[in-house]
């Protein structure tokens, strides 16, 4: 599916509204930007409204009239102005309000208009999910195809994500239990780093400075969306299978990728599920022992969003009392109504960011979905109906003056960079794209062609120089050798941990000798 019981303090309130809930009253000084921007231009054409309603009912995409462009029509002057400004907003301390930002009240009153503190956190987690694509080795002629191109100690440095204040502690690998026809094989080479496994994401944890800013030690799990052909095969299965001890069921293919393992493999002797839960439990126990408050935030795009929900379900079952949130982008439905209900009962908070034109969130269950719940009195609860989970933040491609509004660009609509661009510019459903959006719009075209041509940003520009070839000392263009530290090797990681433990024991023995 790549086409993938506690007391809470309130956020600041600056104006009251009778009958509104406590969270819908939130109007901090930061929200004044929503008032300063122009009001959204609305169409009064009844035919257009009728067409939109029918399109929504049939899950079709019909372009709506573009909103008034609030930016300068001189794109050259506009571009010069934009490239002279920072790409990130100042970091505000959310330490006293983190539970609301983390979803304690299901983000009520924070999404429309979008609170700037929440916007920044959504973008942060989205960047972690994007990192799983940016660092993934797609090259089918590489002996390391399917791995991460960098070791975990320098991943964020290479990708420019050190500014977020997190450190990667563990990589996650996953596999698919299927026999693949030769034309679907991931790599063209017989001698590869792994025949069965793919790098699927990572576990990271906030550093001391970020921990003070956000009010707790935040463990993050980022899951990659669909890239490998075997993952496409798994994604397109539609069978539901039981999970847990109740009536919850989840999509067979997603669950297979999350739980598959094999003793004969090097990287998946333990499943992705076992790998991630072992690391999350280790980090949680370590920081709780230091007297710190700990949260778990799980993010992912497309297939990664589905795996994030499975991960959240298992974590909630395994570690009671741990605040768990899921922030997903363009994620498909994962399970049935019982799965949704069990997640809610366990206190998992889920925020789904969805682009209206993206087809992936409509799958599986294009027709047979949560909409059938209205007939429960007649049919009873249908345990085979797919259902979305959590709060939804819906975005619209037509809201951005930088994006092409015509055509049917499925990869562009589903691209995570498109999502992050729209989140960064979203103020509310009643206002236009914010004029002071900070995120670099050029990132949208990293892997697609969604930006208007006037911006002069090449399509699909994110790639290795010379497509990975380097000129050697003899003037020949060859595939470079990876730095030893960037070669995937869980064995080396285990050896490093064992060495560190040995050094620690030696130091302890030395201290005791005195």
Tab-separated table of C-alpha atoms in Angstrom:
chain	number	residue	atom	x	y	z
A	1	UNK	CA	0.000	0.000	0.000
A	2	UNK	CA	2.801	2.297	-0.931
A	3	UNK	CA	0.426	4.192	-3.204
A	4	UNK	CA	1.625	3.000	3.081
A	5	UNK	CA	-7.199	8.036	35.875
A	6	UNK	CA	-4.801	10.936	36.254
A	7	UNK	CA	-5.166	14.671	36.828
A	8	UNK	CA	-4.543	16.895	33.850
A	9	UNK	CA	-3.711	20.562	33.701
A	10	UNK	CA	-5.278	22.710	31.005
A	11	UNK	CA	-3.717	24.530	28.110
A	12	UNK	CA	-3.980	28.331	28.367
A	13	UNK	CA	-7.412	29.808	27.622
A	14	UNK	CA	-7.845	33.376	26.427
A	15	UNK	CA	-11.500	33.509	25.555
A	16	UNK	CA	-14.622	31.738	26.820
A	17	UNK	CA	-17.573	30.370	24.900
A	18	UNK	CA	-20.763	29.227	26.607
A	19	UNK	CA	-21.617	25.547	26.240
A	20	UNK	CA	-18.172	24.636	24.948
A	21	UNK	CA	-16.040	21.960	26.560
A	22	UNK	CA	-12.939	22.919	28.521
A	23	UNK	CA	-10.646	21.996	25.661
A	24	UNK	CA	-12.686	23.739	22.990
A	25	UNK	CA	-12.094	26.949	24.973
A	26	UNK	CA	-8.408	26.875	24.173
A	27	UNK	CA	-7.466	30.079	22.428
A	28	UNK	CA	-3.922	30.908	23.465
A	29	UNK	CA	-2.086	33.928	22.151
A	30	UNK	CA	-0.451	31.612	19.637
A	31	UNK	CA	-3.819	31.143	17.934
A	32	UNK	CA	-4.051	34.773	16.944
A	33	UNK	CA	-2.403	33.757	13.680
A	34	UNK	CA	-5.652	32.014	12.752
A	35	UNK	CA	-7.500	35.339	13.042
A	36	UNK	CA	-4.913	37.322	11.121
A	37	UNK	CA	-5.102	35.170	8.013
A	38	UNK	CA	-7.808	35.706	5.376
A	39	UNK	CA	-11.055	33.786	5.585
A	40	UNK	CA	-11.409	30.805	3.310
A	41	UNK	CA	-13.213	31.567	0.070
A	42	UNK	CA	-16.375	29.445	-0.021
A	43	UNK	CA	-18.273	28.391	-3.097
A	44	UNK	CA	-21.975	29.082	-3.289
A	45	UNK	CA	-22.497	26.976	-6.361
A	46	UNK	CA	-25.080	24.324	-5.423
A	47	UNK	CA	-23.986	22.019	-8.220
A	48	UNK	CA	-20.428	21.982	-6.890
A	49	UNK	CA	-21.632	21.174	-3.391
A	50	UNK	CA	-23.800	18.361	-4.692
A	51	UNK	CA	-20.900	16.956	-6.710
A	52	UNK	CA	-18.633	17.078	-3.654
A	53	UNK	CA	-21.239	15.251	-1.564
A	54	UNK	CA	-21.608	12.513	-4.164
A	55	UNK	CA	-17.856	12.237	-4.530
A	56	UNK	CA	-17.436	11.835	-0.782
A	57	UNK	CA	-20.155	9.178	-0.703
A	58	UNK	CA	-18.539	7.231	-3.540
A	59	UNK	CA	-14.967	7.833	-2.301
A	60	UNK	CA	-14.079	9.667	-5.505
A	61	UNK	CA	-11.783	12.651	-5.987
A	62	UNK	CA	-13.237	15.752	-7.618
A	63	UNK	CA	-11.132	18.904	-7.682
A	64	UNK	CA	-12.783	21.790	-5.860
A	65	UNK	CA	-12.332	25.382	-6.974
A	66	UNK	CA	-8.953	26.637	-5.692
A	67	UNK	CA	-8.951	29.058	-2.794
A	68	UNK	CA	-7.808	32.596	-3.244
A	69	UNK	CA	-4.039	32.721	-3.428
A	70	UNK	CA	-2.952	34.918	-0.528
A	71	UNK	CA	0.696	34.938	-1.616
A	72	UNK	CA	2.479	37.164	-4.050
A	73	UNK	CA	1.976	36.229	-7.681
A	74	UNK	CA	5.614	37.039	-8.303
A	75	UNK	CA	7.045	33.631	-7.477
A	76	UNK	CA	10.640	34.793	-7.887
A	77	UNK	CA	10.285	37.422	-5.162
A	78	UNK	CA	8.334	34.983	-3.029
A	79	UNK	CA	11.012	32.284	-3.328
A	80	UNK	CA	13.792	34.732	-2.482
A	81	UNK	CA	11.896	35.777	0.642
A	82	UNK	CA	11.176	32.206	1.706
A	83	UNK	CA	14.719	30.891	1.365
A	84	UNK	CA	15.907	33.657	3.695
A	85	UNK	CA	13.762	32.492	6.635
A	86	UNK	CA	14.253	29.604	9.125
A	87	UNK	CA	12.470	26.324	8.374
A	88	UNK	CA	11.336	25.717	11.953
A	89	UNK	CA	9.300	27.682	14.477
A	90	UNK	CA	10.660	28.537	17.926
A	91	UNK	CA	10.286	25.724	20.457
A	92	UNK	CA	7.755	26.448	23.189
A	93	UNK	CA	7.842	24.668	26.540
A	94	UNK	CA	4.880	22.307	26.796
A	95	UNK	CA	6.041	20.621	30.018
A	96	UNK	CA	2.897	21.491	31.997
A	97	UNK	CA	0.502	20.714	29.159
A	98	UNK	CA	1.973	17.585	27.625
A	99	UNK	CA	-0.925	15.282	28.504
A	100	UNK	CA	-3.365	17.328	26.411
A	101	UNK	CA	-0.872	17.490	23.547
A	102	UNK	CA	-0.370	13.736	23.968
A	103	UNK	CA	-4.137	13.180	23.558
A	104	UNK	CA	-5.527	12.879	27.096
A	105	UNK	CA	-8.837	14.343	25.876
A	106	UNK	CA	-8.589	12.982	22.333
A	107	UNK	CA	-7.262	16.360	21.121
A	108	UNK	CA	-10.688	17.966	21.590
A	109	UNK	CA	-10.487	21.673	20.812
A	110	UNK	CA	-6.900	21.425	19.553
A	111	UNK	CA	-7.403	20.338	15.934
A	112	UNK	CA	-9.690	22.956	14.400
A	113	UNK	CA	-8.205	25.485	14.759
A	114	UNK	CA	-4.927	23.629	15.047
A	115	UNK	CA	-2.993	24.603	18.150
A	116	UNK	CA	0.577	25.612	17.210
A	117	UNK	CA	2.069	23.468	19.992
A	118	UNK	CA	0.292	20.429	18.598
A	119	UNK	CA	1.294	21.331	15.033
A	120	UNK	CA	4.944	21.313	15.996
A	121	UNK	CA	4.654	17.932	17.724
A	122	UNK	CA	2.817	16.380	14.766
A	123	UNK	CA	5.516	17.600	12.381
A	124	UNK	CA	8.238	16.306	14.715
A	125	UNK	CA	6.806	12.804	14.768
A	126	UNK	CA	6.144	12.964	11.040
A	127	UNK	CA	9.803	13.758	10.444
A	128	UNK	CA	10.746	10.642	12.375
A	129	UNK	CA	8.486	8.593	10.109
A	130	UNK	CA	9.968	10.311	7.020
A	131	UNK	CA	13.451	9.339	8.215
A	132	UNK	CA	12.567	5.678	7.682
A	133	UNK	CA	12.224	6.453	3.951
A	134	UNK	CA	15.102	8.888	3.601
A	135	UNK	CA	17.625	6.461	5.092
A	136	UNK	CA	16.282	3.306	3.433
A	137	UNK	CA	18.421	1.624	0.764
A	138	UNK	CA	16.061	1.295	-2.218
A	139	UNK	CA	18.767	0.328	-4.708
A	140	UNK	CA	17.988	-3.143	-6.074
A	141	UNK	CA	21.593	-3.382	-7.309
A	142	UNK	CA	23.007	-2.755	-3.833
A	143	UNK	CA	24.169	-5.677	-1.748
A	144	UNK	CA	22.577	-3.877	1.192
A	145	UNK	CA	19.198	-3.277	-0.457
A	146	UNK	CA	16.483	-3.237	2.206
A	147	UNK	CA	18.745	-1.988	4.992
A	148	UNK	CA	19.305	1.424	6.567
A	149	UNK	CA	22.176	3.285	4.908
A	150	UNK	CA	23.486	4.635	8.224
A	151	UNK	CA	24.162	3.201	11.660
A	152	UNK	CA	21.845	4.326	14.443
A	153	UNK	CA	24.448	6.550	16.118
A	154	UNK	CA	24.565	8.978	13.208
A	155	UNK	CA	21.124	8.555	11.578
A	156	UNK	CA	19.686	11.820	12.906
A	157	UNK	CA	22.905	13.743	12.292
A	158	UNK	CA	22.975	12.731	8.620
A	159	UNK	CA	19.277	13.516	8.106
A	160	UNK	CA	19.344	16.820	10.011
A	161	UNK	CA	17.024	15.612	12.768
A	162	UNK	CA	19.338	16.157	15.732
A	163	UNK	CA	17.481	19.443	16.275
A	164	UNK	CA	14.489	17.447	17.530
A	165	UNK	CA	16.386	16.330	20.617
A	166	UNK	CA	16.121	12.536	20.371
A	167	UNK	CA	18.660	9.716	20.228
A	168	UNK	CA	18.129	6.460	18.331
A	169	UNK	CA	18.640	3.441	20.575
A	170	UNK	CA	17.550	0.473	18.438
A	171	UNK	CA	16.788	-0.524	14.850
A	172	UNK	CA	13.802	-2.759	14.023
A	173	UNK	CA	13.780	-5.436	11.309
A	174	UNK	CA	10.773	-7.247	9.850
A	175	UNK	CA	10.082	-10.002	7.346
A	176	UNK	CA	7.210	-11.520	5.348
A	177	UNK	CA	6.386	-15.231	5.414
A	178	UNK	CA	5.578	-15.703	1.721
A	179	UNK	CA	7.081	-17.338	-1.347
A	180	UNK	CA	7.856	-14.584	-3.823
A	181	UNK	CA	7.817	-14.962	-7.596
A	182	UNK	CA	11.166	-13.925	-9.079
A	183	UNK	CA	9.760	-10.720	-10.612
A	184	UNK	CA	8.795	-9.518	-7.124
A	185	UNK	CA	12.152	-10.102	-5.482
A	186	UNK	CA	13.589	-7.050	-3.765
A	187	UNK	CA	17.190	-7.339	-4.904
A	188	UNK	CA	18.688	-8.263	-8.261
A	189	UNK	CA	21.763	-9.682	-6.524
A	190	UNK	CA	22.264	-13.187	-5.216
A	191	UNK	CA	24.726	-12.096	-2.533
A	192	UNK	CA	22.898	-9.614	-0.288
A	193	UNK	CA	23.042	-8.630	3.376
A	194	UNK	CA	19.700	-10.359	3.981
A	195	UNK	CA	17.388	-12.444	1.831
A	196	UNK	CA	14.408	-12.243	4.156
A	197	UNK	CA	14.489	-9.115	6.313
A	198	UNK	CA	13.967	-5.394	5.820
A	199	UNK	CA	14.863	-2.452	8.016
A	200	UNK	CA	11.457	-1.385	9.324
A	201	UNK	CA	12.152	1.524	11.652
A	202	UNK	CA	13.689	2.491	14.954
A	203	UNK	CA	13.229	3.232	18.638
A	204	UNK	CA	14.434	6.614	19.927
A	205	UNK	CA	14.267	8.488	23.213
A	206	UNK	CA	14.255	12.192	24.088
A	207	UNK	CA	17.445	13.723	25.462
A	208	UNK	CA	17.574	15.719	28.716
A	209	UNK	CA	16.941	19.102	27.082
A	210	UNK	CA	13.945	17.913	25.058
A	211	UNK	CA	12.659	15.980	28.073
A	212	UNK	CA	12.564	19.205	30.111
A	213	UNK	CA	10.766	21.017	27.265
A	214	UNK	CA	8.049	18.391	26.759
A	215	UNK	CA	7.654	17.441	30.428
A	216	UNK	CA	8.485	13.740	30.328
A	217	UNK	CA	10.936	11.222	28.910
A	218	UNK	CA	9.401	10.372	25.543
A	219	UNK	CA	10.110	7.029	23.892
A	220	UNK	CA	9.371	7.107	20.163
A	221	UNK	CA	8.870	4.204	17.782
A	222	UNK	CA	8.866	5.088	14.080
A	223	UNK	CA	7.627	2.526	11.534
A	224	UNK	CA	8.380	2.620	7.810
A	225	UNK	CA	5.678	2.420	5.168
A	226	UNK	CA	5.578	-0.015	2.268
A	227	UNK	CA	8.632	-0.187	0.031
A	228	UNK	CA	9.601	-3.824	-0.526
A	229	UNK	CA	7.499	-5.834	-3.051
A	230	UNK	CA	6.826	-8.542	-0.455
A	231	UNK	CA	5.229	-5.888	1.749
A	232	UNK	CA	2.966	-4.869	-1.140
A	233	UNK	CA	1.832	-8.472	-1.403
A	234	UNK	CA	1.042	-8.641	2.310
A	235	UNK	CA	-0.746	-5.272	2.239
A	236	UNK	CA	-3.230	-6.356	-0.392
A	237	UNK	CA	-4.524	-9.292	1.657
A	238	UNK	CA	-7.918	-8.685	3.205
A	239	UNK	CA	-8.290	-11.492	5.756
A	240	UNK	CA	-9.019	-10.680	9.393
A	241	UNK	CA	-7.413	-12.773	12.115
A	242	UNK	CA	-7.824	-12.743	15.923
A	243	UNK	CA	-5.524	-10.729	18.174
A	244	UNK	CA	-5.479	-10.681	21.974
A	245	UNK	CA	-7.957	-12.587	24.099
A	246	UNK	CA	-11.221	-10.937	23.120
A	247	UNK	CA	-13.079	-10.508	19.849
A	248	UNK	CA	-10.600	-8.132	18.282
A	249	UNK	CA	-9.392	-8.999	14.800
A	250	UNK	CA	-6.787	-7.359	12.573
A	251	UNK	CA	-5.746	-7.544	8.938
A	252	UNK	CA	-3.719	-10.708	8.290
A	253	UNK	CA	-0.967	-9.122	6.198
A	254	UNK	CA	-0.193	-6.292	8.635
A	255	UNK	CA	-0.132	-8.708	11.575
A	256	UNK	CA	2.116	-11.081	9.625
A	257	UNK	CA	4.764	-8.430	9.030
A	258	UNK	CA	4.626	-7.385	12.702
A	259	UNK	CA	4.980	-10.917	14.123
A	260	UNK	CA	6.892	-12.952	11.502
A	261	UNK	CA	10.172	-14.582	12.526
A	262	UNK	CA	12.341	-17.495	11.510
A	263	UNK	CA	15.233	-19.254	13.263
A	264	UNK	CA	17.169	-19.626	10.010
A	265	UNK	CA	17.314	-15.871	9.401
A	266	UNK	CA	19.988	-13.570	10.784
A	267	UNK	CA	17.897	-10.480	11.483
A	268	UNK	CA	14.508	-11.978	12.342
A	269	UNK	CA	15.214	-14.757	14.780
A	270	UNK	CA	12.954	-12.522	16.828
A	271	UNK	CA	9.998	-10.711	15.281
A	272	UNK	CA	9.611	-6.978	14.874
A	273	UNK	CA	7.086	-7.223	17.715
A	274	UNK	CA	9.608	-8.864	20.041
A	275	UNK	CA	12.403	-6.492	19.061
A	276	UNK	CA	10.430	-3.320	19.669
A	277	UNK	CA	8.772	-4.441	22.896
A	278	UNK	CA	12.088	-5.575	24.396
A	279	UNK	CA	13.634	-2.166	23.728
A	280	UNK	CA	10.611	-0.117	24.842
A	281	UNK	CA	10.383	-2.138	28.065
A	282	UNK	CA	14.112	-1.693	28.718
A	283	UNK	CA	13.959	2.078	28.256
A	284	UNK	CA	10.759	2.439	30.258
A	285	UNK	CA	12.160	0.474	33.213
A	286	UNK	CA	15.453	2.371	33.126
A	287	UNK	CA	13.907	5.864	33.190
A	288	UNK	CA	11.168	4.965	35.667
A	289	UNK	CA	13.903	3.691	37.983
A	290	UNK	CA	15.383	7.219	37.784
A	291	UNK	CA	12.046	8.578	39.000
A	292	UNK	CA	11.085	10.033	35.613
A	293	UNK	CA	7.669	10.160	33.971
A	294	UNK	CA	7.710	8.239	30.698
A	295	UNK	CA	5.468	8.267	27.630
A	296	UNK	CA	5.384	6.193	24.455
A	297	UNK	CA	4.618	7.819	21.099
A	298	UNK	CA	4.354	5.578	18.045
A	299	UNK	CA	4.319	7.001	14.544
A	300	UNK	CA	4.250	5.764	10.992
A	301	UNK	CA	3.031	6.457	7.476
A	302	UNK	CA	0.888	4.136	5.339
A	303	UNK	CA	1.780	0.545	6.327
A	304	UNK	CA	3.845	2.118	9.121
A	305	UNK	CA	0.666	3.621	10.567
A	306	UNK	CA	-0.922	0.158	10.624
A	307	UNK	CA	2.109	-1.327	12.377
A	308	UNK	CA	2.003	1.576	14.854
A	309	UNK	CA	-1.508	0.563	15.941
A	310	UNK	CA	-0.480	-3.082	16.377
A	311	UNK	CA	2.528	-1.912	18.382
A	312	UNK	CA	0.316	0.328	20.560
A	313	UNK	CA	-2.107	-2.539	21.210
A	314	UNK	CA	0.699	-4.825	22.376
A	315	UNK	CA	2.388	-2.111	24.453
A	316	UNK	CA	-0.885	-1.273	26.239
A	317	UNK	CA	-1.396	-4.942	27.061
A	318	UNK	CA	2.205	-5.423	28.194
A	319	UNK	CA	2.913	-2.196	30.122
A	320	UNK	CA	-0.185	-1.028	32.045
A	321	UNK	CA	-0.195	2.617	33.078
A	322	UNK	CA	2.158	3.809	30.339
A	323	UNK	CA	0.692	6.807	28.441
A	324	UNK	CA	0.595	5.672	24.802
A	325	UNK	CA	-0.224	7.779	21.754
A	326	UNK	CA	-0.216	6.996	18.047
A	327	UNK	CA	0.307	9.723	15.443
A	328	UNK	CA	-0.204	8.207	12.001
A	329	UNK	CA	-0.189	9.630	8.480
A	330	UNK	CA	-2.153	8.205	5.566
A	331	UNK	CA	-2.749	4.953	7.440
A	332	UNK	CA	-5.188	2.252	6.305
A	333	UNK	CA	-7.797	0.610	8.490
A	334	UNK	CA	-6.283	-2.163	10.592
A	335	UNK	CA	-8.945	-4.065	12.513
A	336	UNK	CA	-12.588	-4.540	13.346
A	337	UNK	CA	-14.851	-2.671	15.781
A	338	UNK	CA	-13.763	-4.856	18.718
A	339	UNK	CA	-10.112	-3.926	18.002
A	340	UNK	CA	-11.044	-0.248	18.118
A	341	UNK	CA	-13.025	-0.702	21.347
A	342	UNK	CA	-10.203	-2.583	23.073
A	343	UNK	CA	-7.679	0.114	22.151
A	344	UNK	CA	-10.014	2.740	23.584
A	345	UNK	CA	-10.543	0.734	26.777
A	346	UNK	CA	-6.783	0.360	27.235
A	347	UNK	CA	-6.373	4.139	26.976
A	348	UNK	CA	-4.433	4.274	23.713
A	349	UNK	CA	-4.826	7.711	22.100
A	350	UNK	CA	-4.724	7.801	18.309
A	351	UNK	CA	-4.491	10.809	16.004
A	352	UNK	CA	-4.913	9.978	12.316
A	353	UNK	CA	-3.718	12.627	9.871
A	354	UNK	CA	-5.538	12.105	6.570
A	355	UNK	CA	-5.456	13.880	3.204
A	356	UNK	CA	-8.901	13.901	1.597
A	357	UNK	CA	-7.566	12.958	-1.847
A	358	UNK	CA	-5.466	10.029	-0.550
A	359	UNK	CA	-7.036	6.641	-1.286
A	360	UNK	CA	-4.957	4.563	1.173
A	361	UNK	CA	-6.877	5.599	4.338
A	362	UNK	CA	-10.040	4.363	2.616
A	363	UNK	CA	-8.584	0.835	2.492
A	364	UNK	CA	-9.354	-1.892	3.389
A	365	UNK	CA	-13.118	-1.611	3.672
A	366	UNK	CA	-13.800	0.811	0.854
A	367	UNK	CA	-17.522	0.011	1.181
A	368	UNK	CA	-17.844	-2.292	4.198
A	369	UNK	CA	-16.507	-0.093	6.986
A	370	UNK	CA	-17.434	1.744	10.200
A	371	UNK	CA	-20.284	3.441	8.335
A	372	UNK	CA	-22.304	0.232	8.783
A	373	UNK	CA	-22.433	0.766	12.558
A	374	UNK	CA	-25.616	2.783	12.040
A	375	UNK	CA	-27.312	-0.527	11.220
A	376	UNK	CA	-26.172	-2.306	14.414
A	377	UNK	CA	-29.751	-2.416	15.749
A	378	UNK	CA	-30.678	-4.531	12.733
A	379	UNK	CA	-27.540	-6.565	12.037
A	380	UNK	CA	-25.873	-6.614	15.437
A	381	UNK	CA	-22.154	-5.846	15.738
A	382	UNK	CA	-20.358	-7.079	12.628
A	383	UNK	CA	-16.961	-8.464	13.627
A	384	UNK	CA	-15.749	-8.608	10.010
A	385	UNK	CA	-16.126	-4.885	9.273
A	386	UNK	CA	-12.951	-2.757	9.164
A	387	UNK	CA	-12.999	0.347	11.361
A	388	UNK	CA	-10.731	3.362	11.782
A	389	UNK	CA	-9.469	4.212	15.266
A	390	UNK	CA	-9.117	7.545	17.057
A	391	UNK	CA	-9.425	11.222	16.204
A	392	UNK	CA	-9.059	12.375	12.618
A	393	UNK	CA	-7.304	15.478	11.315
A	394	UNK	CA	-8.425	15.901	7.711
A	395	UNK	CA	-6.358	17.936	5.254
A	396	UNK	CA	-7.083	19.127	1.721
A	397	UNK	CA	-4.611	19.375	-1.147
A	398	UNK	CA	-6.531	22.366	-2.506
A	399	UNK	CA	-5.782	24.382	0.634
A	400	UNK	CA	-2.144	24.915	-0.388
A	401	UNK	CA	-1.272	27.488	-3.077
A	402	UNK	CA	2.019	25.647	-3.633
A	403	UNK	CA	0.488	22.330	-4.718
A	404	UNK	CA	-0.921	21.328	-8.075
A	405	UNK	CA	-4.665	21.006	-7.756
A	406	UNK	CA	-5.474	19.262	-11.016
A	407	UNK	CA	-5.097	15.648	-12.050
A	408	UNK	CA	-5.150	12.448	-10.055
A	409	UNK	CA	-1.680	12.170	-8.562
A	410	UNK	CA	-2.031	9.128	-6.292
A	411	UNK	CA	1.647	8.935	-5.226
A	412	UNK	CA	1.693	12.688	-4.595
A	413	UNK	CA	-1.528	12.637	-2.563
A	414	UNK	CA	-0.124	9.787	-0.431
A	415	UNK	CA	3.408	11.157	-0.018
A	416	UNK	CA	4.356	11.815	3.604
A	417	UNK	CA	6.091	15.059	2.609
A	418	UNK	CA	2.780	16.258	1.133
A	419	UNK	CA	1.162	15.479	4.478
A	420	UNK	CA	3.791	17.378	6.453
A	421	UNK	CA	3.520	20.380	4.130
A	422	UNK	CA	-0.252	20.514	4.641
A	423	UNK	CA	0.032	20.098	8.438
A	424	UNK	CA	2.556	22.931	8.588
A	425	UNK	CA	0.232	25.265	6.693
A	426	UNK	CA	-3.067	24.266	8.314
A	427	UNK	CA	-4.777	26.771	10.602
A	428	UNK	CA	-8.413	25.710	10.497
A	429	UNK	CA	-11.100	24.608	8.082
A	430	UNK	CA	-12.315	28.211	7.984
A	431	UNK	CA	-9.046	29.868	6.989
A	432	UNK	CA	-6.556	29.717	4.160
A	433	UNK	CA	-3.087	28.175	4.225
A	434	UNK	CA	-1.062	30.112	6.792
A	435	UNK	CA	1.235	32.668	5.224
A	436	UNK	CA	3.986	32.181	7.822
A	437	UNK	CA	4.359	28.424	7.350
A	438	UNK	CA	7.984	27.510	8.033
A	439	UNK	CA	8.597	24.037	6.617
A	440	UNK	CA	10.551	24.080	3.346
A	441	UNK	CA	8.032	23.522	0.530
A	442	UNK	CA	10.788	22.056	-1.701
A	443	UNK	CA	10.639	18.892	0.432
A	444	UNK	CA	7.265	18.057	-1.112
A	445	UNK	CA	8.901	17.099	-4.408
A	446	UNK	CA	11.457	14.758	-2.856
A	447	UNK	CA	9.669	11.706	-4.220
A	448	UNK	CA	6.805	13.032	-6.338
A	449	UNK	CA	5.638	15.908	-8.563
A	450	UNK	CA	3.172	17.920	-6.487
A	451	UNK	CA	4.555	21.478	-6.458
A	452	UNK	CA	3.392	24.070	-8.972
A	453	UNK	CA	5.878	24.476	-11.809
A	454	UNK	CA	6.357	28.191	-11.044
A	455	UNK	CA	8.379	27.234	-7.970
A	456	UNK	CA	10.941	25.555	-10.258
A	457	UNK	CA	11.552	22.612	-7.925
A	458	UNK	CA	12.444	19.428	-9.851
A	459	UNK	CA	10.270	16.399	-9.287
A	460	UNK	CA	11.667	13.371	-7.391
A	461	UNK	CA	14.893	15.229	-6.643
A	462	UNK	CA	15.857	13.300	-3.493
A	463	UNK	CA	18.466	10.740	-4.563
A	464	UNK	CA	22.107	9.887	-4.064
A	465	UNK	CA	24.562	11.832	-6.246
A	466	UNK	CA	25.157	9.956	-9.505
A	467	UNK	CA	22.581	7.426	-8.238
A	468	UNK	CA	25.090	6.042	-5.806
A	469	UNK	CA	28.054	5.565	-8.134
A	470	UNK	CA	31.465	7.047	-7.309
A	471	UNK	CA	34.534	7.590	-9.438
A	472	UNK	CA	37.458	5.543	-8.132
A	473	UNK	CA	41.179	6.327	-8.310
A	474	UNK	CA	41.365	4.776	-11.774
A	475	UNK	CA	38.585	6.950	-13.183
A	476	UNK	CA	36.020	4.141	-13.201
A	477	UNK	CA	32.461	4.597	-11.938
A	478	UNK	CA	31.731	1.911	-9.353
A	479	UNK	CA	29.444	1.069	-6.473
A	480	UNK	CA	31.128	2.390	-3.306
A	481	UNK	CA	31.880	0.247	-0.303
A	482	UNK	CA	29.937	1.185	2.788
A	483	UNK	CA	31.793	2.439	5.808
A	484	UNK	CA	32.158	-0.528	8.191
A	485	UNK	CA	30.097	1.291	10.819
A	486	UNK	CA	27.160	1.556	8.389
A	487	UNK	CA	27.039	-2.150	7.485
A	488	UNK	CA	23.984	-3.709	9.189
A	489	UNK	CA	25.152	-6.152	11.824
A	490	UNK	CA	23.116	-7.047	14.909
A	491	UNK	CA	26.037	-9.299	15.838
A	492	UNK	CA	28.320	-6.277	16.056
A	493	UNK	CA	25.719	-4.430	18.138
A	494	UNK	CA	25.541	-7.361	20.556
A	495	UNK	CA	29.324	-7.463	20.741
A	496	UNK	CA	29.441	-3.732	21.510
A	497	UNK	CA	26.882	-4.143	24.304
A	498	UNK	CA	28.801	-7.107	25.722
A	499	UNK	CA	32.041	-5.102	25.591
A	500	UNK	CA	30.429	-2.166	27.393
A	501	UNK	CA	29.110	-4.517	30.090
A	502	UNK	CA	32.544	-6.094	30.458
A	503	UNK	CA	34.180	-2.673	30.854
A	504	UNK	CA	31.587	-1.701	33.459
A	505	UNK	CA	32.220	-4.892	35.425
A	506	UNK	CA	35.989	-4.355	35.273
A	507	UNK	CA	35.575	-0.810	36.563
A	508	UNK	CA	33.393	-2.074	39.400
A	509	UNK	CA	35.941	-4.753	40.328
A	510	UNK	CA	38.701	-2.127	40.237
A	511	UNK	CA	36.725	0.169	42.533
A	512	UNK	CA	36.042	-2.684	44.986
A	513	UNK	CA	39.741	-3.550	45.126
A	514	UNK	CA	40.312	-0.247	46.916
